[in-house]
Amino acid sequence: MKNFLSILVLSVFFIGCTASKTAKNDLAISNPIETSLSLVNITTDKVPVVINPGRFTTQTEIYRLPRVVQGTYSVSNFGKYVENFRAFDYKGNEVETTKIDDNSWSISNASQVDKITYEVNDTFDTESSGGIGGDNPFSPAGTNIEPTNYVLNLHGFIGYFDTLKNSQYKLDVTAPTSFKRSSAIQELQSTVSADGSTTTTTYFAPRYFDITDNPMFYGDLDVEEFIVGDIKIVLSVYSPNKVHTAAALKESMFTMMQAQKKYLGAINTTPRYDIFLYLSDGKEGSPKGNGALEHHTSTVVVLPEISPIEGLAKSMVDVVAHEFFHIVSPLSVHSEDVHYFDYNQPTFSKHLWMYEGVTEYFAQHFQVFEGLITEDDFFATLMTKIQTSMGMDDTMSFTTMSENVLDQPYASNYYNVYQKGALIGMCIDILMREESNGQRSMLSLMKELSGKYGKNKPFNDDTIIDEITQMTYPSIGEFLNKHVVGTTPINYSEFFEKVGLEFTEANIKTNFIQNDGVLIFSPNTISGTIEFSEAVAQNSFWNDNGVLPGDAIKTVNGTTLSFVNAQQVFTDMYMWSPGTKIKVVLDRNGEEVIIDRELTQSYTLGKKLVPNSNATTGQVSLREAWLKG
Ligand SMILES: [Zn+2]
């Protein structure tokens, strides 16, 4: 149905296009904005862009690149990457333009303007350590321009006119014919140049939103396609040093997405879904913000290339599962702030607990529900989320944080949407199942909301909690008002008791940088080094290998550790998994200590969530409804 409709729209559009030439209706308001990018003969890491909006009847026009893009909850300022912004009249003479802020240009005598040209620098090149929260766009929302790879998050290249916010877009991308390309955007046609060396592909976007919602990869890609139910999955991998292939990840992606489809049931309608994976080798000019950004029919993922395949596959499951579940929210269920998003001065919805929290909850819960992981592993994930959330402000109203997410102190608590946000989803899930004798759940509620609202119909930000309460039970309203709108911390024991679980002290699995959520390093500002803290004694891997508190880390797998790259190095270490060979060089009072070996699972003493052996049959059956359906 969706395909059929778009073909109809398309043919009308073609007719409109041809007719416009003879009828001389070249007005900007009645034509698609014609845009083009050239990836041919790029010598300075800059992509030339041409924007042809058609004829304006206005005197002044404002053209902008996005300050903020959807799904990122931080300021990106894509206008900062634009150079040589110029406008020309129909005779080819330059028309005056004025830059009015980081992202906006004012064009005087707009009625004379034929086209605008500028060049775009990539964002990966400018990334300092730690993509999140820095001055740069979050890597999965960013852009890359290098001879063998182009990450075309199109909002980094193409902007919008204030007066033409609802215009259609036509986009020509010219690239060497040898390049592979991948995108879920609607493709109109491809034309090969006379000598065969370049190919121009024409794409179509019904509105600016579709420009921002359809990233592209061009270049030396490894692409695998497979079918999950009725969805075609296209997995495009760029591994700069050819460490990983799409084929090696295909199996785990297939198993995961099949389980997701089963979990979601009838909710999903996408015929094609693209996964773009950029593997960063950590060198200069490579992206530093690991993670992913969701779109309606695709996701861009950035992860370290150095990860062994097992660790990479596991990260991909966590990350892509999360992005794919965004199909439910905010892509289907969302408020007016999301629907009528202003890329320059956005307002933010109060309901990040739903968009990010519930999404992350689904991304973890489906794994145990569909048998991909054990109950023990799921409980461990919940414990990690509880511990990590305690490092942030547990009394901050989630709705207030959400609405003010660009400002402090809210911005630095944003990360809690993946921690406490997911736990909020869990509590509502348990309550829903308790109230309905296992008949309803967090997912069934989201499906009801998706039926009531959906992709084209936003909900009212201020009344949705009352509405959810009316659709469900007073206890759900009470929970949301007390712990999500209100500032009262959640007593998780209360919810675990309902399902016959309890906390205990035990040896638990941990990673190589933390004990149960607490970092085992501290910076020494006098020597300018980073040292293992006292806590290293409780991290079995390091302790068993003789590492002592106060040992300073000199290098990790050949990279010299500094305050500048610490975030990146520790992120890589966080993703280490047993079986990987590592080499860490330490400085112990001037003497070098080398740890050169294969990683083994590390343990620490911590709080563990376990079934209560005295649980009643009622508690056990609620637990089974929750974990097994
Ligand atoms: Zn998300």
XYZ file of C-alpha atoms and ligand atoms in Angstrom:
630
model
C 0.000 0.000 0.000
C 2.738 2.386 0.899
C 4.716 1.545 -2.230
C 1.714 1.896 -4.419
C 0.921 5.335 -3.044
C 4.433 6.577 -3.533
C 4.379 5.488 -7.178
C 1.219 7.556 -7.649
C 2.772 10.583 -5.995
C 5.810 10.073 -8.146
C 4.031 10.077 -11.495
C 2.071 13.203 -10.560
C 5.360 14.766 -9.621
C 6.924 13.889 -12.995
C 3.983 15.285 -14.895
C 4.138 18.409 -12.762
C 7.804 18.762 -13.572
C 7.444 18.517 -17.326
C 4.395 20.757 -17.358
C 6.204 23.417 -15.404
C 8.741 23.857 -18.166
C 6.187 24.631 -20.843
C 3.852 26.596 -18.612
C 6.800 28.539 -17.146
C 5.559 27.987 -13.623
C 8.963 28.122 -12.014
C 7.778 29.627 -8.737
C 9.615 28.349 -5.687
C 6.379 27.727 -3.823
C 5.042 25.343 -6.462
C 8.171 23.322 -7.283
C 10.476 20.915 -5.492
C 13.712 22.459 -4.280
C 16.354 21.045 -6.611
C 19.582 20.186 -4.853
C 22.780 18.493 -5.882
C 25.931 17.125 -4.275
C 29.051 16.082 -6.101
C 31.357 13.398 -4.731
C 33.614 13.501 -7.801
C 37.199 14.750 -7.628
C 36.958 15.860 -4.011
C 40.397 17.173 -3.135
C 39.899 19.290 -0.048
C 37.448 17.130 1.954
C 34.664 19.493 0.946
C 31.524 18.611 -0.962
C 30.116 21.273 -3.300
C 26.365 21.789 -2.957
C 23.960 23.563 -5.309
C 20.479 24.596 -4.177
C 17.978 25.682 -6.797
C 14.729 26.688 -5.112
C 12.878 28.093 -8.116
C 11.756 31.702 -8.431
C 10.993 33.632 -5.249
C 8.466 36.457 -5.251
C 9.653 37.678 -1.851
C 12.346 40.292 -1.234
C 14.193 38.566 1.581
C 14.634 34.863 2.212
C 16.331 33.033 5.039
C 18.137 29.756 4.381
C 19.201 27.559 7.272
C 21.023 24.366 8.063
C 19.729 22.632 11.199
C 20.920 23.759 14.608
C 19.403 20.624 16.145
C 18.316 17.393 14.476
C 15.689 15.030 15.769
C 16.669 12.215 18.068
C 19.912 13.842 19.247
C 18.788 16.149 22.104
C 21.870 18.335 21.707
C 23.009 21.277 19.571
C 24.783 20.280 16.340
C 25.082 23.588 14.420
C 25.460 22.086 10.948
C 25.833 25.593 9.534
C 29.311 25.774 11.060
C 30.548 23.296 8.463
C 29.450 25.428 5.507
C 31.951 27.585 3.563
C 31.749 29.953 0.585
C 28.021 30.494 0.821
C 27.009 32.416 -2.300
C 23.810 33.252 -4.167
C 23.562 34.027 -7.892
C 20.959 35.693 -10.067
C 19.718 34.349 -13.404
C 22.551 36.122 -15.252
C 25.175 34.517 -13.038
C 25.932 37.657 -11.030
C 26.393 37.285 -7.301
C 23.532 38.445 -5.053
C 24.240 39.763 -1.579
C 23.864 37.356 1.341
C 24.423 37.929 5.045
C 25.233 35.301 7.614
C 22.895 35.996 10.544
C 23.927 33.228 12.934
C 25.879 29.927 12.937
C 23.272 28.248 10.803
C 21.357 30.938 8.897
C 21.886 33.190 5.899
C 19.702 36.072 4.842
C 19.405 36.607 1.086
C 18.416 40.058 -0.063
C 16.786 40.624 -3.470
C 15.550 37.049 -3.250
C 13.284 37.508 -6.253
C 16.412 37.714 -8.450
C 18.018 34.580 -7.019
C 18.497 31.624 -9.331
C 20.591 29.375 -7.122
C 22.747 29.101 -4.043
C 26.110 27.354 -3.864
C 28.350 26.430 -0.967
C 30.830 23.833 0.205
C 30.447 21.505 3.173
C 33.212 20.238 5.462
C 32.675 16.975 7.272
C 31.988 16.753 10.989
C 34.047 13.578 11.652
C 37.228 15.522 10.822
C 36.570 18.024 13.591
C 35.660 15.585 16.317
C 37.680 15.843 19.447
C 37.553 13.174 22.095
C 34.084 12.153 23.219
C 31.505 12.808 20.556
C 28.622 13.100 23.002
C 28.191 16.426 24.722
C 31.094 18.091 22.922
C 30.856 20.874 20.375
C 30.383 18.433 17.519
C 27.323 16.687 16.239
C 26.845 13.214 17.724
C 28.810 10.993 15.292
C 25.845 8.939 13.999
C 24.200 12.254 13.031
C 27.428 13.575 11.503
C 29.040 13.561 8.094
C 32.179 12.052 6.594
C 34.009 13.026 3.419
C 36.997 10.886 2.545
C 38.117 9.218 -0.697
C 36.684 5.787 0.124
C 33.739 6.684 2.350
C 30.976 9.251 2.441
C 28.560 9.379 5.365
C 25.786 11.540 3.990
C 23.533 12.502 6.833
C 21.780 14.829 4.430
C 20.850 17.439 7.063
C 24.576 18.208 7.136
C 24.504 19.191 3.459
C 21.037 20.427 2.659
C 19.048 23.091 4.462
C 15.648 24.714 4.180
C 14.085 28.092 3.473
C 11.863 29.545 6.199
C 9.127 30.218 3.655
C 9.371 26.811 1.985
C 9.162 24.498 4.956
C 6.671 22.191 3.258
C 8.419 21.985 -0.090
C 9.375 18.754 -1.784
C 13.039 18.102 -2.520
C 14.818 16.574 -5.470
C 18.388 15.530 -4.825
C 21.061 14.621 -7.388
C 24.148 12.877 -6.073
C 26.984 12.488 -8.567
C 29.662 9.986 -7.622
C 32.281 7.747 -9.259
C 30.467 4.806 -10.874
C 32.755 2.444 -8.937
C 31.210 3.575 -5.598
C 28.657 1.425 -3.866
C 25.731 3.354 -2.422
C 22.961 2.609 0.020
C 19.929 4.501 1.298
C 16.288 3.844 2.076
C 15.229 7.104 0.398
C 13.066 6.977 -2.717
C 15.223 6.765 -5.847
C 13.894 8.186 -9.120
C 16.608 7.381 -11.634
C 20.323 6.883 -12.257
C 22.276 8.231 -15.217
C 25.808 7.177 -16.149
C 28.051 9.794 -17.748
C 29.143 9.401 -21.402
C 32.577 8.057 -20.464
C 31.067 5.786 -17.787
C 33.171 7.218 -14.972
C 30.445 8.920 -12.958
C 26.831 8.183 -12.082
C 24.208 10.711 -11.089
C 21.392 9.316 -8.981
C 18.235 11.344 -8.454
C 16.356 10.961 -5.182
C 13.048 12.382 -4.033
C 11.952 13.625 -0.603
C 8.298 14.635 -0.013
C 9.423 17.205 2.591
C 12.507 18.411 4.455
C 11.837 15.881 7.187
C 12.544 13.106 4.665
C 15.901 14.708 3.862
C 16.860 14.461 7.533
C 15.301 11.003 7.912
C 17.227 9.284 5.108
C 20.987 9.027 5.584
C 23.159 7.560 2.824
C 26.459 5.715 2.620
C 28.609 6.008 -0.512
C 31.991 4.505 -1.251
C 33.873 1.309 -0.551
C 31.104 -0.498 1.337
C 30.412 -4.060 2.222
C 26.670 -4.677 1.776
C 24.529 -7.699 2.706
C 20.776 -8.000 2.285
C 18.426 -10.421 3.999
C 14.715 -10.834 4.575
C 13.080 -10.864 8.016
C 9.381 -11.650 7.675
C 8.247 -9.083 5.120
C 11.076 -6.578 5.707
C 14.147 -6.378 3.519
C 17.135 -5.569 5.736
C 20.104 -3.889 4.048
C 23.257 -3.971 6.165
C 26.039 -1.661 4.901
C 29.383 -1.823 6.676
C 32.354 0.486 6.269
C 35.432 -0.996 7.936
C 38.381 1.275 6.990
C 40.987 -1.428 7.625
C 38.768 -4.277 6.372
C 38.630 -5.825 9.834
C 34.925 -6.696 9.767
C 32.455 -7.689 7.075
C 28.695 -7.409 6.729
C 28.594 -11.189 6.246
C 30.101 -11.765 9.703
C 27.355 -9.687 11.356
C 24.468 -10.914 9.231
C 23.596 -13.961 11.317
C 23.308 -12.151 14.657
C 21.370 -9.283 13.064
C 18.990 -11.777 11.462
C 18.349 -13.682 14.705
C 17.830 -10.455 16.592
C 15.472 -8.836 14.115
C 13.439 -11.996 13.711
C 12.940 -12.025 17.481
C 12.048 -8.312 17.408
C 9.454 -8.853 14.705
C 7.952 -11.682 16.740
C 7.914 -9.513 19.876
C 6.330 -6.543 18.104
C 3.697 -8.514 16.217
C 1.607 -6.536 13.776
C 2.871 -3.059 14.649
C 5.589 -2.674 12.044
C 4.944 -1.709 8.424
C 8.369 -0.821 6.998
C 9.102 -2.728 3.757
C 12.832 -1.959 3.918
C 15.162 -1.167 6.793
C 18.773 -0.005 6.357
C 21.515 -0.481 8.921
C 24.563 1.704 8.234
C 27.567 0.689 10.325
C 30.656 2.911 10.362
C 33.535 1.265 12.185
C 35.868 3.858 13.604
C 39.590 3.095 13.770
C 40.099 5.893 16.302
C 42.579 7.754 14.097
C 42.447 11.488 13.499
C 39.393 12.396 11.480
C 37.467 9.358 12.654
C 34.231 9.596 14.645
C 34.448 9.329 18.440
C 30.796 9.148 19.465
C 29.845 5.480 19.563
C 26.177 4.749 19.303
C 23.416 5.174 16.810
C 20.662 7.453 15.630
C 17.222 6.256 14.678
C 15.234 7.008 11.553
C 11.920 5.678 10.309
C 13.466 3.202 7.902
C 17.131 3.148 8.848
C 19.743 3.692 11.505
C 23.340 4.951 11.433
C 25.633 3.153 13.871
C 29.177 4.104 14.872
C 31.270 1.564 16.796
C 35.010 0.886 17.259
C 36.625 -1.194 14.516
C 39.021 -2.692 17.071
C 36.243 -4.708 18.788
C 36.463 -8.453 18.289
C 33.559 -9.837 16.276
C 31.759 -11.294 19.359
C 31.848 -7.939 21.167
C 30.862 -6.066 18.032
C 27.941 -8.414 17.380
C 26.746 -7.964 20.970
C 26.994 -4.160 20.735
C 25.159 -4.266 17.417
C 22.344 -6.284 19.016
C 21.989 -3.756 21.862
C 22.262 -0.710 19.620
C 20.293 -1.795 16.559
C 17.546 -3.406 18.659
C 17.101 -0.050 20.396
C 17.031 1.926 17.137
C 14.634 -0.511 15.487
C 12.209 -0.256 18.445
C 12.101 3.493 17.853
C 9.649 2.545 15.107
C 7.132 2.396 17.986
C 8.176 5.648 19.639
C 8.846 8.405 18.790
C 8.564 7.457 15.131
C 4.962 6.283 15.520
C 3.810 7.583 18.919
C 4.997 11.165 19.553
C 3.872 14.631 20.594
C 3.433 17.833 18.625
C 6.952 19.028 19.533
C 8.342 16.050 17.653
C 5.858 16.208 14.789
C 6.272 19.903 13.995
C 9.978 19.935 14.806
C 11.742 23.287 14.419
C 15.345 22.571 13.380
C 16.501 26.008 14.504
C 14.602 26.719 17.723
C 13.071 23.401 18.732
C 10.778 22.911 21.674
C 11.117 19.582 23.421
C 8.488 17.136 24.517
C 8.165 16.153 28.203
C 8.134 12.483 27.331
C 11.669 11.246 26.790
C 10.794 8.549 29.347
C 8.655 7.115 26.557
C 10.722 7.860 23.415
C 14.064 6.752 24.813
C 13.218 4.978 28.090
C 10.480 2.637 26.896
C 12.422 2.024 23.673
C 15.497 0.972 25.650
C 13.318 -1.173 27.923
C 11.908 -3.019 24.892
C 15.416 -3.432 23.475
C 16.426 -5.303 26.660
C 13.133 -7.012 27.514
C 12.585 -8.617 24.097
C 15.927 -10.401 24.459
C 14.789 -12.353 27.515
C 11.166 -12.612 26.330
C 12.195 -14.201 23.035
C 14.864 -16.405 24.611
C 17.970 -14.687 23.205
C 19.434 -14.231 26.695
C 18.947 -15.885 30.100
C 16.850 -14.396 32.915
C 20.070 -14.000 34.892
C 21.597 -11.860 32.130
C 18.449 -9.740 31.967
C 18.501 -9.208 35.741
C 22.172 -8.208 35.497
C 21.262 -5.602 32.858
C 18.544 -4.199 35.127
C 21.008 -4.008 38.024
C 23.534 -2.144 35.857
C 20.836 0.329 34.891
C 19.861 0.866 38.538
C 23.508 1.365 39.576
C 24.292 3.706 36.680
C 21.146 5.750 37.271
C 22.203 6.313 40.906
C 25.182 8.241 39.575
C 22.730 10.824 38.228
C 20.087 12.941 39.948
C 17.456 10.433 41.067
C 15.134 13.215 42.276
C 15.053 15.124 38.999
C 11.612 15.229 37.376
C 11.895 13.284 34.136
C 9.344 15.458 32.362
C 11.127 18.677 33.386
C 14.478 17.241 32.291
C 12.999 16.182 29.003
C 11.435 19.548 28.222
C 14.688 21.402 29.014
C 17.136 18.827 27.728
C 19.499 21.312 26.022
C 20.094 23.250 29.253
C 21.965 22.428 32.453
C 21.521 20.706 34.840
C 19.161 18.705 32.638
C 21.555 18.128 29.714
C 24.050 16.243 31.879
C 21.242 13.995 33.156
C 20.117 13.131 29.642
C 22.005 9.837 29.747
C 19.562 8.713 32.448
C 16.882 8.232 29.781
C 18.667 4.967 28.879
C 19.001 3.958 32.525
C 16.144 5.168 34.727
C 14.046 5.700 31.607
C 14.235 1.974 30.833
C 13.449 1.148 34.485
C 10.368 3.378 34.285
C 9.294 1.240 31.318
C 9.918 -1.883 33.388
C 7.839 -0.641 36.349
C 4.903 0.249 34.086
C 5.208 -3.145 32.386
C 5.022 -4.957 35.734
C 2.088 -2.791 36.884
C 0.181 -3.334 33.635
C 0.622 -7.107 33.884
C -0.341 -7.122 37.572
C -3.500 -5.072 37.000
C -4.622 -7.115 33.981
C -3.715 -10.620 35.205
C -0.992 -10.776 32.578
C -3.251 -9.719 29.689
C -1.826 -6.230 29.096
C 1.723 -4.876 29.114
C 3.962 -1.900 28.304
C 3.995 -3.133 24.721
C 0.222 -3.574 24.448
C -0.188 -0.018 25.801
C 2.218 1.342 23.180
C 0.329 -0.556 20.501
C -2.953 0.981 21.696
C -1.345 4.442 21.575
C 0.067 3.708 18.145
C -3.420 2.765 16.922
C -4.902 5.921 18.424
C -2.153 8.239 17.157
C 0.632 6.999 14.865
C 3.104 8.456 12.424
C 0.820 11.227 11.142
C -1.100 12.156 14.290
C 0.771 13.631 17.262
C -0.536 13.512 20.826
C -0.877 16.525 23.119
C 2.209 16.768 25.317
C 0.349 18.114 28.350
C -2.556 15.687 28.460
C -1.015 12.366 27.419
C -0.407 11.185 31.002
C -4.075 11.736 31.912
C -5.015 9.952 28.732
C -2.766 6.978 29.476
C -4.286 6.844 32.970
C -7.796 6.732 31.499
C -6.745 4.025 29.051
C -5.194 1.929 31.815
C -5.450 1.943 35.633
C -5.251 4.558 38.414
C -1.991 2.928 39.591
C -0.327 3.802 36.257
C -1.332 7.459 36.602
C -0.167 7.486 40.199
C 3.206 5.996 39.196
C 3.740 8.465 36.350
C 2.726 11.481 38.428
C 4.818 10.471 41.420
C 7.999 9.179 39.772
C 8.115 10.616 36.234
C 6.462 14.033 36.579
C 7.235 14.158 40.310
C 10.577 13.948 42.040
C 10.129 10.873 44.263
C 12.773 8.203 43.543
C 11.428 4.777 42.590
C 11.692 2.070 45.223
C 12.657 -0.748 42.847
C 12.393 -3.437 45.570
C 8.650 -2.790 45.643
C 8.357 -3.727 41.958
C 10.731 -6.680 42.140
C 8.730 -8.039 45.076
C 5.620 -8.159 42.902
C 7.449 -10.620 40.626
C 9.191 -12.559 43.408
C 12.697 -11.175 43.020
C 15.058 -9.888 45.684
C 18.502 -8.312 46.030
C 21.467 -10.231 47.370
C 25.252 -9.724 47.665
C 27.219 -11.963 45.314
C 30.121 -12.266 42.909
C 28.843 -10.661 39.720
C 30.246 -10.252 36.227
C 31.756 -6.863 35.594
C 33.677 -5.158 32.790
C 37.297 -4.007 32.683
C 36.764 -0.383 33.710
C 34.152 -0.596 36.457
C 33.119 -2.529 39.544
C 29.358 -2.762 39.386
C 29.028 0.632 37.738
C 31.829 2.382 39.673
C 34.964 3.418 37.729
C 38.201 1.807 38.878
C 40.424 4.688 37.685
C 41.096 8.160 38.938
C 42.935 11.052 37.349
C 46.113 12.269 39.021
C 46.098 15.972 38.196
C 49.610 16.500 39.576
C 51.349 13.947 37.339
C 48.767 14.313 34.552
C 48.214 10.559 34.494
C 45.275 8.227 35.000
C 45.761 5.620 37.698
C 43.993 2.523 38.938
C 42.181 3.390 42.174
C 41.811 1.315 45.371
C 38.772 -0.293 43.737
C 41.010 -2.289 41.366
C 41.528 -4.824 44.176
C 37.868 -5.844 43.734
C 38.085 -6.252 39.946
C 39.193 -9.885 39.521
C 40.858 -9.624 36.098
C 43.219 -6.793 36.999
C 43.719 -8.027 40.553
C 44.586 -11.568 39.386
C 47.108 -10.079 36.983
C 48.870 -8.233 39.759
C 47.689 -4.684 39.066
C 47.928 -2.469 42.162
C 46.164 0.744 43.214
C 48.239 3.713 42.035
C 49.538 1.992 38.888
C 49.343 4.619 36.125
C 48.228 3.548 32.651
C 50.762 4.503 29.985
C 49.422 2.777 26.887
C 46.444 0.617 25.959
C 46.968 -1.550 22.875
C 49.620 0.886 21.693
C 47.611 4.071 22.290
C 49.131 6.485 24.794
C 46.438 7.371 27.327
C 45.843 11.053 28.078
C 43.046 13.187 29.558
C 42.134 14.116 25.997
C 41.564 10.611 24.660
C 40.520 8.959 27.948
C 36.841 8.929 27.022
C 37.589 7.129 23.754
C 40.074 4.661 25.256
C 37.765 3.783 28.154
C 34.832 3.343 25.788
C 36.898 0.829 23.825
C 37.923 -0.909 27.055
C 34.314 -0.975 28.215
C 33.493 -2.998 25.122
C 36.298 -5.508 25.621
C 35.138 -9.078 25.902
C 36.790 -12.302 27.165
C 39.005 -13.963 24.564
C 40.476 -10.743 23.185
C 44.240 -10.208 23.268
C 45.197 -6.969 25.017
C 48.406 -5.196 25.922
C 48.418 -2.575 28.652
C 51.603 -0.849 29.787
C 51.610 0.523 33.351
C 53.940 2.796 35.251
C 54.515 1.653 38.840
C 56.730 4.212 40.564
C 58.827 4.697 37.454
C 58.985 1.016 36.575
C 57.189 -0.447 33.593
C 54.683 -3.253 34.192
C 53.237 -4.963 31.130
C 49.950 -6.880 31.033
C 50.042 -8.765 27.737
C 47.448 -11.552 27.579
C 44.015 -12.781 26.624
C 41.086 -11.324 28.556
C 39.143 -13.539 30.944
C 35.775 -12.687 32.499
C 36.179 -10.221 35.346
C 34.118 -10.425 38.540
C 33.432 -8.155 41.450
C 31.374 -8.243 44.615
C 28.060 -6.529 44.071
C 24.336 -6.400 44.408
C 22.556 -9.106 42.455
C 18.924 -9.558 41.561
C 17.775 -13.153 42.172
C 14.499 -15.111 42.406
C 13.168 -15.240 45.963
C 12.831 -18.902 46.951
C 9.886 -18.031 49.207
C 7.910 -16.339 46.424
C 4.195 -17.143 46.303
C 2.635 -18.805 43.253
C 1.039 -15.446 42.457
C 4.443 -13.731 42.410
C 5.964 -16.509 40.323
C 3.159 -16.470 37.771
C 3.404 -12.683 37.407
C 7.150 -13.124 36.857
C 6.489 -15.715 34.179
C 3.944 -13.467 32.461
C 6.559 -10.705 32.511
C 9.517 -12.731 31.241
C 7.910 -15.442 29.125
C 4.498 -14.125 28.095
Zn 17.110 6.085 21.147
